[in-house]
mmCIF file of C-alpha atoms in Angstrom:
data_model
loop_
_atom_site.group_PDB
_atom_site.id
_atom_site.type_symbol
_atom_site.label_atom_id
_atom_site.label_comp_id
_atom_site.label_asym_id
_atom_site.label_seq_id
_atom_site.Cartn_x
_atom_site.Cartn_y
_atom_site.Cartn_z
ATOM 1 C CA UNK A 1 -1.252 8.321 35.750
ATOM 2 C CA UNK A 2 -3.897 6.901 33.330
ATOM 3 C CA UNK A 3 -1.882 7.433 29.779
ATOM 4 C CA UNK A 4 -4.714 5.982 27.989
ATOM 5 C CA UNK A 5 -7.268 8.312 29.263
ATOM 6 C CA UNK A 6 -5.146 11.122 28.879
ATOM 7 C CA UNK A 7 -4.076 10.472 25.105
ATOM 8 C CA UNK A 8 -7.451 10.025 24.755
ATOM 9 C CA UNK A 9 -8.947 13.385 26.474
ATOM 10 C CA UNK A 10 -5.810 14.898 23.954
ATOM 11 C CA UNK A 11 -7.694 13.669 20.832
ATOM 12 C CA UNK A 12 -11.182 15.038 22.080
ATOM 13 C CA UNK A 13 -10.228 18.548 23.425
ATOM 14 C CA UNK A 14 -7.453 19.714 20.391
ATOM 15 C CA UNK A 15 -9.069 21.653 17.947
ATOM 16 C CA UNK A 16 -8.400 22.139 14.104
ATOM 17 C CA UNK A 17 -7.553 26.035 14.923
ATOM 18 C CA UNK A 18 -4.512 23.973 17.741
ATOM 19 C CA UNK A 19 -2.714 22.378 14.938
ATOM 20 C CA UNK A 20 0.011 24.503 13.720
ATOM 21 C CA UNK A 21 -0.079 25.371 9.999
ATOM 22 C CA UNK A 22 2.952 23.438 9.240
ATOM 23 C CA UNK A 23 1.636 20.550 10.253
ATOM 24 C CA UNK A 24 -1.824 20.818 8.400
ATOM 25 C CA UNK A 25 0.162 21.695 5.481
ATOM 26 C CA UNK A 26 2.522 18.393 6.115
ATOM 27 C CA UNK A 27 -0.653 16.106 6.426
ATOM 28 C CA UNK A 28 -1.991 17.357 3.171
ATOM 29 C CA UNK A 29 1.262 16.467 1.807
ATOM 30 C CA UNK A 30 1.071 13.014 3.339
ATOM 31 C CA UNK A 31 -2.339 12.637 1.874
ATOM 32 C CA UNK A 32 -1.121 13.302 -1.664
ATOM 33 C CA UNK A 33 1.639 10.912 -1.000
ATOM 34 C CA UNK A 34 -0.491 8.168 0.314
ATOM 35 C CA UNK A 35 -2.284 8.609 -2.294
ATOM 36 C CA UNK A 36 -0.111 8.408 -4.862
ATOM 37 C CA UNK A 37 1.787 5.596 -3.343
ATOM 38 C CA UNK A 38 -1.733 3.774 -3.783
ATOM 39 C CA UNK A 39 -1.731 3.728 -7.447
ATOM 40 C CA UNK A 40 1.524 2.338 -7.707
ATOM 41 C CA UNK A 41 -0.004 -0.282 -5.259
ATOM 42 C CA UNK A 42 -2.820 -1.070 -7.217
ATOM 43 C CA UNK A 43 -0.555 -2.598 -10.307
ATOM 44 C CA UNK A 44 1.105 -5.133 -8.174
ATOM 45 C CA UNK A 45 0.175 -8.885 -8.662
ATOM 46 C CA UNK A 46 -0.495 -9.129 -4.600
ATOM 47 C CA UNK A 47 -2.338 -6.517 -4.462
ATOM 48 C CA UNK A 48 -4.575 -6.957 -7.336
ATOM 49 C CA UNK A 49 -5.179 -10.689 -5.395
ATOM 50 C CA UNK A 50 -6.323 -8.925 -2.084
ATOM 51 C CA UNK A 51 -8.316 -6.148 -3.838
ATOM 52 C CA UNK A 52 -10.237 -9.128 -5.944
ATOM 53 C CA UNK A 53 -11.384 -10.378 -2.686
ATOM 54 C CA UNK A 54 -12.781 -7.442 -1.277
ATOM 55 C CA UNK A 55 -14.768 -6.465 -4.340
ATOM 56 C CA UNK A 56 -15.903 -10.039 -4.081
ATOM 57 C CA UNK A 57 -17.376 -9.764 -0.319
ATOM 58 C CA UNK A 58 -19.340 -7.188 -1.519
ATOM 59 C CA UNK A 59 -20.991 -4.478 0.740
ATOM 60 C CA UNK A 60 -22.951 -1.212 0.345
ATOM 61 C CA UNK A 61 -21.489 1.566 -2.037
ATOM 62 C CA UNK A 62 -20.237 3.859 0.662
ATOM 63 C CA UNK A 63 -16.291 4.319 0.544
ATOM 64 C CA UNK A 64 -14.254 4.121 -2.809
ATOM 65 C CA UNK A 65 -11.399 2.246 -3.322
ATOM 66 C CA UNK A 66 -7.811 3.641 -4.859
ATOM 67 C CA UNK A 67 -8.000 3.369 -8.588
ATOM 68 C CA UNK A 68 -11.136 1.033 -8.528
ATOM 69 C CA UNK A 69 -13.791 1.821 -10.408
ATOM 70 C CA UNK A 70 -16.508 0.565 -8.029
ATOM 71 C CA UNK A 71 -17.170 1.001 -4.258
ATOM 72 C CA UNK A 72 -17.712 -0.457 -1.167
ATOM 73 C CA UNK A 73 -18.679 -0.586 2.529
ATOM 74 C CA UNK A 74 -16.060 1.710 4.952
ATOM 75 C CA UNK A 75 -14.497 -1.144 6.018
ATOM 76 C CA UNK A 76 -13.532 -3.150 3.791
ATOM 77 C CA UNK A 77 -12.779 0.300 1.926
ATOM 78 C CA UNK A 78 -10.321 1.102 4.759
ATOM 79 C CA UNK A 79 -8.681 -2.076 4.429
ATOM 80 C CA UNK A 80 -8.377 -2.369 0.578
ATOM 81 C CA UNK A 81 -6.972 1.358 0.732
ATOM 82 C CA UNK A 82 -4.619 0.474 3.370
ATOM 83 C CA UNK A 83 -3.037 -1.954 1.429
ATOM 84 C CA UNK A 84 -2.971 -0.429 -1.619
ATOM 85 C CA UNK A 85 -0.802 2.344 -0.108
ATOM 86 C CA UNK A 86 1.277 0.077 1.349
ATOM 87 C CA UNK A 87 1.681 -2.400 -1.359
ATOM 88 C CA UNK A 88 5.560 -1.329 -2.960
ATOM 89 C CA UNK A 89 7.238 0.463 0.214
ATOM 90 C CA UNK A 90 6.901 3.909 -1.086
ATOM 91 C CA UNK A 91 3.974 5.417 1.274
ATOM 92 C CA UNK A 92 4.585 8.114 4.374
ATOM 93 C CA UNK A 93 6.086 6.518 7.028
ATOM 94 C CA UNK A 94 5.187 9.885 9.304
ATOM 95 C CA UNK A 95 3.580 8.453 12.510
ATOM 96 C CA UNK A 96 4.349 4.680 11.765
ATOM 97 C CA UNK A 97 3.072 4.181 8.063
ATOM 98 C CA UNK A 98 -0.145 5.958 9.420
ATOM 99 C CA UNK A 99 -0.689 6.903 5.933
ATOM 100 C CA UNK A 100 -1.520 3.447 4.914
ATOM 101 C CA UNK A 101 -3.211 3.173 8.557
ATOM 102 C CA UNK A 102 -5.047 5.889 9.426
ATOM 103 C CA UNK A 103 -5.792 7.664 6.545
ATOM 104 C CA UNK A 104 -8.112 5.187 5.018
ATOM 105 C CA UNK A 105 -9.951 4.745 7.801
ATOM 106 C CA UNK A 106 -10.544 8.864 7.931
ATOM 107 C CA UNK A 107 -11.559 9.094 4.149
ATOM 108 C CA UNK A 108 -13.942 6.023 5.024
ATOM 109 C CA UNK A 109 -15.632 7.462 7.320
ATOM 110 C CA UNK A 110 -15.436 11.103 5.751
ATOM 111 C CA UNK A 111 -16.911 10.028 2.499
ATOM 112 C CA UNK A 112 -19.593 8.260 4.175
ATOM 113 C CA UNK A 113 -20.413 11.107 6.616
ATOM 114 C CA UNK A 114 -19.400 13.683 3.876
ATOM 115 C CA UNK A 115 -17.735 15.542 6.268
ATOM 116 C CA UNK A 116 -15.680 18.505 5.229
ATOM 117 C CA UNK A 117 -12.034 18.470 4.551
ATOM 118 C CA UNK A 118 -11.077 20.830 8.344
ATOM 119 C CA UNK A 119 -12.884 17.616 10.096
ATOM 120 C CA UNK A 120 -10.865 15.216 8.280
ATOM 121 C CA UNK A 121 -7.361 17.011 8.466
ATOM 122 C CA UNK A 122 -7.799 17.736 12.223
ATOM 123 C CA UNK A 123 -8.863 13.789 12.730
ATOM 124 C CA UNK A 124 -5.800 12.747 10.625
ATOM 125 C CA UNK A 125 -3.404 14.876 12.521
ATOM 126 C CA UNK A 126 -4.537 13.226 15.777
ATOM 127 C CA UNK A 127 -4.588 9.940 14.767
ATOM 128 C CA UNK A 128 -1.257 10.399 13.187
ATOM 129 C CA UNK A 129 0.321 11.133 16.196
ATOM 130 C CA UNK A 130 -1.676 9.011 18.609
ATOM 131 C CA UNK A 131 0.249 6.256 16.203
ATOM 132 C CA UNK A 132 3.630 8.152 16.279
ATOM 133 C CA UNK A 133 3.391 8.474 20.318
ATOM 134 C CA UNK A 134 2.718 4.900 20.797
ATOM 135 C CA UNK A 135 5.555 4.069 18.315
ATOM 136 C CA UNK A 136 8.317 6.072 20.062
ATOM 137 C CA UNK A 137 7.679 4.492 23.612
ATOM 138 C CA UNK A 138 7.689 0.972 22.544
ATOM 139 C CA UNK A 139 11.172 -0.147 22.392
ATOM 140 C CA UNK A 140 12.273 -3.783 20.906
ATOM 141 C CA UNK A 141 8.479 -4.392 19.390
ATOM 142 C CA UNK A 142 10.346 -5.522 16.011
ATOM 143 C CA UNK A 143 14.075 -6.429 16.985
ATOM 144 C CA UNK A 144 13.144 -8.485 19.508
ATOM 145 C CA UNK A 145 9.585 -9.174 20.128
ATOM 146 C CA UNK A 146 9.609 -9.621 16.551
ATOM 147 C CA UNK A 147 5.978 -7.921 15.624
ATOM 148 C CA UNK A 148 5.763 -5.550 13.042
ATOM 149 C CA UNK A 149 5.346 -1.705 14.023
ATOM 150 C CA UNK A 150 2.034 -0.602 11.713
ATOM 151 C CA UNK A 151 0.235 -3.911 12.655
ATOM 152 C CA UNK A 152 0.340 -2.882 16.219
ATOM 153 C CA UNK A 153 0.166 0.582 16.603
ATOM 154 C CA UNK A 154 -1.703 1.221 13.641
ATOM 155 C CA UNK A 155 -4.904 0.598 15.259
ATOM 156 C CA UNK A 156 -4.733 3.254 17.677
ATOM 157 C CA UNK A 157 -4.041 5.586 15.245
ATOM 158 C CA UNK A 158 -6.862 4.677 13.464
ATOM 159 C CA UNK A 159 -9.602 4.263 15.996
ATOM 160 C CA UNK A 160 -8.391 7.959 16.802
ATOM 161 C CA UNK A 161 -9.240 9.309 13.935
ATOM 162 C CA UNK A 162 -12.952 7.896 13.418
ATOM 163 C CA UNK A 163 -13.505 8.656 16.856
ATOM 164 C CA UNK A 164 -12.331 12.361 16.108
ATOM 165 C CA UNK A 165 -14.125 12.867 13.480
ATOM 166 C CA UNK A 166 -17.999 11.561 15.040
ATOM 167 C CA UNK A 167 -16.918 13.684 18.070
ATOM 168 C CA UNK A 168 -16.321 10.838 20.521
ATOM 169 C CA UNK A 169 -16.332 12.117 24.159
ATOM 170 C CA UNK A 170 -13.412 11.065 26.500
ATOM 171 C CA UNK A 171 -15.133 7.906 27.845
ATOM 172 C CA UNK A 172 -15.831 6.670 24.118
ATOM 173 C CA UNK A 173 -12.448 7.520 22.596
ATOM 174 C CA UNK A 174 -11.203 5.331 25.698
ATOM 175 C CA UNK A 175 -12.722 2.598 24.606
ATOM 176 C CA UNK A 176 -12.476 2.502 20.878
ATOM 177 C CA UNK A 177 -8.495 3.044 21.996
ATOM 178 C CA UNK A 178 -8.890 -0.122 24.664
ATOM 179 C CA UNK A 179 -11.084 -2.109 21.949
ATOM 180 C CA UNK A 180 -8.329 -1.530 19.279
ATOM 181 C CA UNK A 181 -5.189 -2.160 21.403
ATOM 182 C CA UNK A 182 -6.741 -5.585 22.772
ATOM 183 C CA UNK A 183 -6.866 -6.930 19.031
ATOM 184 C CA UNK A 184 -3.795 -5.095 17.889
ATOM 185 C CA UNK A 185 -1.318 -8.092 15.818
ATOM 186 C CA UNK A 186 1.116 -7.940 12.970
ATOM 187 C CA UNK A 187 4.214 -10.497 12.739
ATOM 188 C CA UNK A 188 7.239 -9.816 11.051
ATOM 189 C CA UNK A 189 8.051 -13.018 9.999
ATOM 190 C CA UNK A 190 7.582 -12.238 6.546
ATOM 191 C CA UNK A 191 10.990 -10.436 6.668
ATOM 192 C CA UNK A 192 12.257 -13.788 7.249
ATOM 193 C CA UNK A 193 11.015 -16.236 5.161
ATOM 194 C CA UNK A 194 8.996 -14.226 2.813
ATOM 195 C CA UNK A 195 4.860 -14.208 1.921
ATOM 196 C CA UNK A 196 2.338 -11.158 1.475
ATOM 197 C CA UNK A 197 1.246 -10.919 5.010
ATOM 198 C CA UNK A 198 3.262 -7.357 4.995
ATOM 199 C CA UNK A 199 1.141 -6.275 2.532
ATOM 200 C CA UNK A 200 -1.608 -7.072 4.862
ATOM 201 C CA UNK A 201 -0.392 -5.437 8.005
ATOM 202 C CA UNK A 202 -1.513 -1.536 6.897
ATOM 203 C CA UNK A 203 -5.295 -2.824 5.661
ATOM 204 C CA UNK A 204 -5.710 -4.768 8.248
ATOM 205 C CA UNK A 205 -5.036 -2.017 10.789
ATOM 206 C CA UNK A 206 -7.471 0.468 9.226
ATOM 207 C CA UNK A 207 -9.877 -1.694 9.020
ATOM 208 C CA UNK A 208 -9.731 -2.844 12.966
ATOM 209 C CA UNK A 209 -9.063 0.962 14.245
ATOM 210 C CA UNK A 210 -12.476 2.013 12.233
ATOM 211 C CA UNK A 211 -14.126 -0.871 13.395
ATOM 212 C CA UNK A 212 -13.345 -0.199 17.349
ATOM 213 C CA UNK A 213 -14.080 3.168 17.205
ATOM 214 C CA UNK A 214 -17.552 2.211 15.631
ATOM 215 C CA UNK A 215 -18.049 -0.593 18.017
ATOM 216 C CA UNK A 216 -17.361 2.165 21.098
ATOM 217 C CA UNK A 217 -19.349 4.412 19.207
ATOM 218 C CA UNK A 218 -21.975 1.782 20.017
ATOM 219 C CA UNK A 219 -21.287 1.564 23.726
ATOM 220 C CA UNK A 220 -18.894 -1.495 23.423
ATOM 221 C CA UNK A 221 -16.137 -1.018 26.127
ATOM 222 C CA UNK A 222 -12.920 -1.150 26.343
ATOM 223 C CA UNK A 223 -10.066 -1.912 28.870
ATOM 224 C CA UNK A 224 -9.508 2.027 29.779
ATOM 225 C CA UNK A 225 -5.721 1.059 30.389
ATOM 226 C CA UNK A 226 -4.809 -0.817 27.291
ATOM 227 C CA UNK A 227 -1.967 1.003 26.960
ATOM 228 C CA UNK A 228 -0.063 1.475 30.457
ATOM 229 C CA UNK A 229 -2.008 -1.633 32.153
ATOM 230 C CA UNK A 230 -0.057 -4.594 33.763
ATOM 231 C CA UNK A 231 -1.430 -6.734 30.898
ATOM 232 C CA UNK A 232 -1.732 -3.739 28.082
ATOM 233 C CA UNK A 233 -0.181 -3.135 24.704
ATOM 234 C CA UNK A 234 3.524 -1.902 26.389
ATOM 235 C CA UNK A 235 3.759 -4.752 28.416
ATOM 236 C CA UNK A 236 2.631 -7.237 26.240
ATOM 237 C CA UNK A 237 4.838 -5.906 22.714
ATOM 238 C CA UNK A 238 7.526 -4.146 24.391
ATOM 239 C CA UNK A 239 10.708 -4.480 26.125
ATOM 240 C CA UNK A 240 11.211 -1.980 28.537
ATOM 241 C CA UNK A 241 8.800 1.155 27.298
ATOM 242 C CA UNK A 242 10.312 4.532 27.416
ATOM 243 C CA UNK A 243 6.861 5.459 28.808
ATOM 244 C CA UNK A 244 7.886 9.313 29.515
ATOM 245 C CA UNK A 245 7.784 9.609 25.397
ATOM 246 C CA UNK A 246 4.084 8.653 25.336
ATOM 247 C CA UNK A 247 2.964 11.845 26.712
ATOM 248 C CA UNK A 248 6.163 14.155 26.544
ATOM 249 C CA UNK A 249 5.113 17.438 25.100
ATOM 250 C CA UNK A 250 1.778 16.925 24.299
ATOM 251 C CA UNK A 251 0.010 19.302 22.300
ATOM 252 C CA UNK A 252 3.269 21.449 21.780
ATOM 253 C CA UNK A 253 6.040 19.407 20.850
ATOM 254 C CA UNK A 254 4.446 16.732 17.654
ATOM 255 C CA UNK A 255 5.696 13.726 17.635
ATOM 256 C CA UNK A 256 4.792 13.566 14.004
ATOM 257 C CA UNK A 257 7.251 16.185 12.817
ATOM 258 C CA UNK A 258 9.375 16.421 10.829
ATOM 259 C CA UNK A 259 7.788 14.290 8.181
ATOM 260 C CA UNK A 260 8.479 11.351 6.450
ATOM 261 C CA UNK A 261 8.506 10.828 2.738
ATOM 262 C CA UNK A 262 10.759 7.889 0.957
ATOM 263 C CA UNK A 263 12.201 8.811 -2.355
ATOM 264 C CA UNK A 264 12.596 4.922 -3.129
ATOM 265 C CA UNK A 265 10.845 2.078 -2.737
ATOM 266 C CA UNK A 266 12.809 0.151 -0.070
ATOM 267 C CA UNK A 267 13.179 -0.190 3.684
ATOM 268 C CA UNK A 268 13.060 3.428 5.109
ATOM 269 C CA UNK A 269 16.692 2.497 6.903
ATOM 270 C CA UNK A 270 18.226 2.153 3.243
ATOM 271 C CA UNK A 271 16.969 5.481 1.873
ATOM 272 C CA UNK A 272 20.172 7.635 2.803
ATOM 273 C CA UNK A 273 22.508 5.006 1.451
ATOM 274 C CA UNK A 274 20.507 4.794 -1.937
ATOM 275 C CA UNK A 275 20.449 8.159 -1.950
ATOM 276 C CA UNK A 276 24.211 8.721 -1.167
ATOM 277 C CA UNK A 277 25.156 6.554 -3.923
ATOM 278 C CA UNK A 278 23.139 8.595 -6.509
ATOM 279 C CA UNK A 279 24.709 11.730 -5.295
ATOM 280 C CA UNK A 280 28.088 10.133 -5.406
ATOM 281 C CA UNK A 281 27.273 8.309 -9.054
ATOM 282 C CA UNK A 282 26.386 12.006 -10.283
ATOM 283 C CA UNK A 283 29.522 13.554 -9.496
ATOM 284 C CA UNK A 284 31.641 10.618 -10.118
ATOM 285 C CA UNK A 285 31.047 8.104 -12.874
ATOM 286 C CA UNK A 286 31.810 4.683 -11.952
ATOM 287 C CA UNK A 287 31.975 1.022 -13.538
ATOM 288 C CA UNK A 288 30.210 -1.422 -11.156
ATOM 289 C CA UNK A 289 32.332 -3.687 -12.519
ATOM 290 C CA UNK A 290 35.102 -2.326 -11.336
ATOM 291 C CA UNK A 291 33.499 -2.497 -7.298
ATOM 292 C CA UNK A 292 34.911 -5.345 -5.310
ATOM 293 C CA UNK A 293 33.917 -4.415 -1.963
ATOM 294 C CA UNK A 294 31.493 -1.828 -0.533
ATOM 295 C CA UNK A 295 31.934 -0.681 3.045
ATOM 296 C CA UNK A 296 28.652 1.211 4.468
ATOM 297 C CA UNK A 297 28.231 3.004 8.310
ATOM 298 C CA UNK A 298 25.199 3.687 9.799
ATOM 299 C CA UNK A 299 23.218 3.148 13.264
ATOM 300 C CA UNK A 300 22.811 -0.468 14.255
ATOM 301 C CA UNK A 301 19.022 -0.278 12.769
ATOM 302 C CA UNK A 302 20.055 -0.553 9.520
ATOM 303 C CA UNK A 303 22.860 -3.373 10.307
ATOM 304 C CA UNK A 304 20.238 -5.518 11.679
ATOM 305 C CA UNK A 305 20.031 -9.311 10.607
ATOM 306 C CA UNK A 306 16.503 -8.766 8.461
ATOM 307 C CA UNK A 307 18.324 -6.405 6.522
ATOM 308 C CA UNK A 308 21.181 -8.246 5.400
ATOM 309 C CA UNK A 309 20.090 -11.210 2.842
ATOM 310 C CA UNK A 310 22.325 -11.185 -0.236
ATOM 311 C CA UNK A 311 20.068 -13.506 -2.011
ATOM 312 C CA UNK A 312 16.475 -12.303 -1.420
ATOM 313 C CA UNK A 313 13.674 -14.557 -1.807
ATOM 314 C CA UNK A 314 11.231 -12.041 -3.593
ATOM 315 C CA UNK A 315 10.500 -8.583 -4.350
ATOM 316 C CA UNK A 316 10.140 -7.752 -0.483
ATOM 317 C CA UNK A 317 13.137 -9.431 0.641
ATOM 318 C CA UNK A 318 14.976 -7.037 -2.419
ATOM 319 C CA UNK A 319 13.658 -3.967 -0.477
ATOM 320 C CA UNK A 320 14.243 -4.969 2.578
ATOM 321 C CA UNK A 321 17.662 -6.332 1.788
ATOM 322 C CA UNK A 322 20.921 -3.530 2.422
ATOM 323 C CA UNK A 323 23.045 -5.692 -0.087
ATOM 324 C CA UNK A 324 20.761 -6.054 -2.737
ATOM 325 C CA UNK A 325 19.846 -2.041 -2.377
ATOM 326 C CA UNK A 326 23.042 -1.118 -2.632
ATOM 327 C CA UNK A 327 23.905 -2.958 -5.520
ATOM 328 C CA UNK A 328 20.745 -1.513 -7.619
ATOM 329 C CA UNK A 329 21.609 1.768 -6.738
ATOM 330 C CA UNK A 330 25.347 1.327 -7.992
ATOM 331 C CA UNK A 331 24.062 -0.381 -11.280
ATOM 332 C CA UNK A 332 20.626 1.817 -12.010
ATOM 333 C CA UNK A 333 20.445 5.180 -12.178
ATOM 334 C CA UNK A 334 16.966 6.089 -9.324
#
């Protein structure tokens, strides 16, 4: 079975009137999210160094940028954007931080195009799970491949969604799929020894999914099994792929529900603990003072090594780090 052509011919033939209305109403929450999530973005030192760079390439005035008071070309507008929601840890994570993936490339394209908001929540909704899908068959990508989810799969996601919304037939929603997949990179090595490049990760795959669905648009192929091929995405990022999940219930059962919204800025494995602290701090006063030893279950995800530095290296390696969230959330009230 072709899974690429098939995900594909999914994304062409479901219409905005297919989408159940919880869903719409979950993406417009996402949207507001993302959204949000990009202002706190654009007050952050690293981001305000990437954003300077963009508005220094230039381009033509057709996309905004989050909080910026000038514009640029969709793009670079889909990769400032993605970064911007991505910047602090606080953004969707429904369909594999597609907010900070797809979604920019969507309101690129939309603004551009000025097509209406039905267009752009049906294209959303598609890419969002075309991301999610991909994200729930690959197994090991991070743990032990050691690439980072958003960087890989965001693309996909992304190329969905522009070629949704300028009505891409099967054969060119293929290839903007193949042409995205077969650049598709992000390394997680910044959870290691620390850097921006995580910052990077959501801009970067915006900005590559738009720019494969335009270069299909164009006629460019793509492999049409980038996905299920000997030398595709699964094969090449994955372990062993639980390759029934990429097509399991399609068009009934969303991969993309329920959603996903943090309540703090850290790792999305930390939230419950954070949040499980605060419930217990409300009901119970405590002195941290008094706290010699804090013992914490969960599912091995949240156990593993990138999660466990006691002395992180920089703002990132706080967020990421169990330890150090659990002692803010002891000592600050969230």
């Amino acid at each position: 079975m072709n899974e690429t052509r098939t995900l594909a011919r999914f994304v062409v033939e479901t219409r905005f009137a297919d989408l159940p209305t919880r869903l719409v109403d979950n993406c417009k929450i996402a949207v507001l999210d993302a959204i949000g999530a990009g202002f706190v973005g654009s007050v952050q030192p690293w981001t305000r160094r990437i954003v300077s760079v963009v508005q220094a390439l230039g381009g033509p005035p057709d996309a905004s940028v989050i909080h910026e008071d000038w514009r640029t070309d969709v793009s670079r507008a889909a990769f400032a954007n993605g970064v911007l929601i991505g910047a602090f840890e606080c953004e969707p994570l429904t369909g594999s931080h597609a907010s900070g993936t797809v979604l920019p490339a969507a309101l690129a394209i939309c603004q551009r195009e000025r097509f209406d908001g039905a267009r752009f929540l049906a294209a959303l909704a598609l890419g969002f799970e075309v991301s999610a899908r991909i994200a729930r068959t690959a197994v090991g990508l991070e743990a032990v491949r050691g690439f980072h989810n958003p960087g890989t799969q965001g693309p996909f996601g992304a190329a969905a969604a522009v070629g949704r919304l300028y009505a891409f037939d099967e054969e060119h929603l293929t290839s903007a799929l193949g042409i995205a997949g077969s650049s598709s990179a992000g390394l997680l090595e910044f959870a290691w020894s620390g850097g921006d490049t995580k910052r990077l990760h959501l801009g970067r795959a915006s900005q590559l999914g738009l720019e494969s669905a335009l270069l299909a648009r164009a006629g460019v192929r793509g492999p049409e099994t980038v996905l299920e091929g000997r030398s595709g995405y699964f094969n090449a990022f994955s372990t062993s792929p639980r390759i029934e999940k990429l097509l399991e219930g399609l068009g009934t059962d969303w991969a993309i529900e329920p959603p996903c919204l943090k309540s703090y800025a850290t790792h999305v494995t930390h939230q419950a603990v954070v949040d499980a602290i605060q419930r217990f701090k409300s009901e119970h006063p405590l002195d941290p003072g008094t706290i010699t030893r804090v013992a914490i279950r969960g599912a091995p995800r949240i156990m593993e090594e990138r999660h466990s530095a006691r002395a992180p290296h920089d703002v990132l390696g706080g967020q990421y780090s169990l330890p150090f969230t659990t002692a803010v959330a002891l000592t600050r009230d969230l």
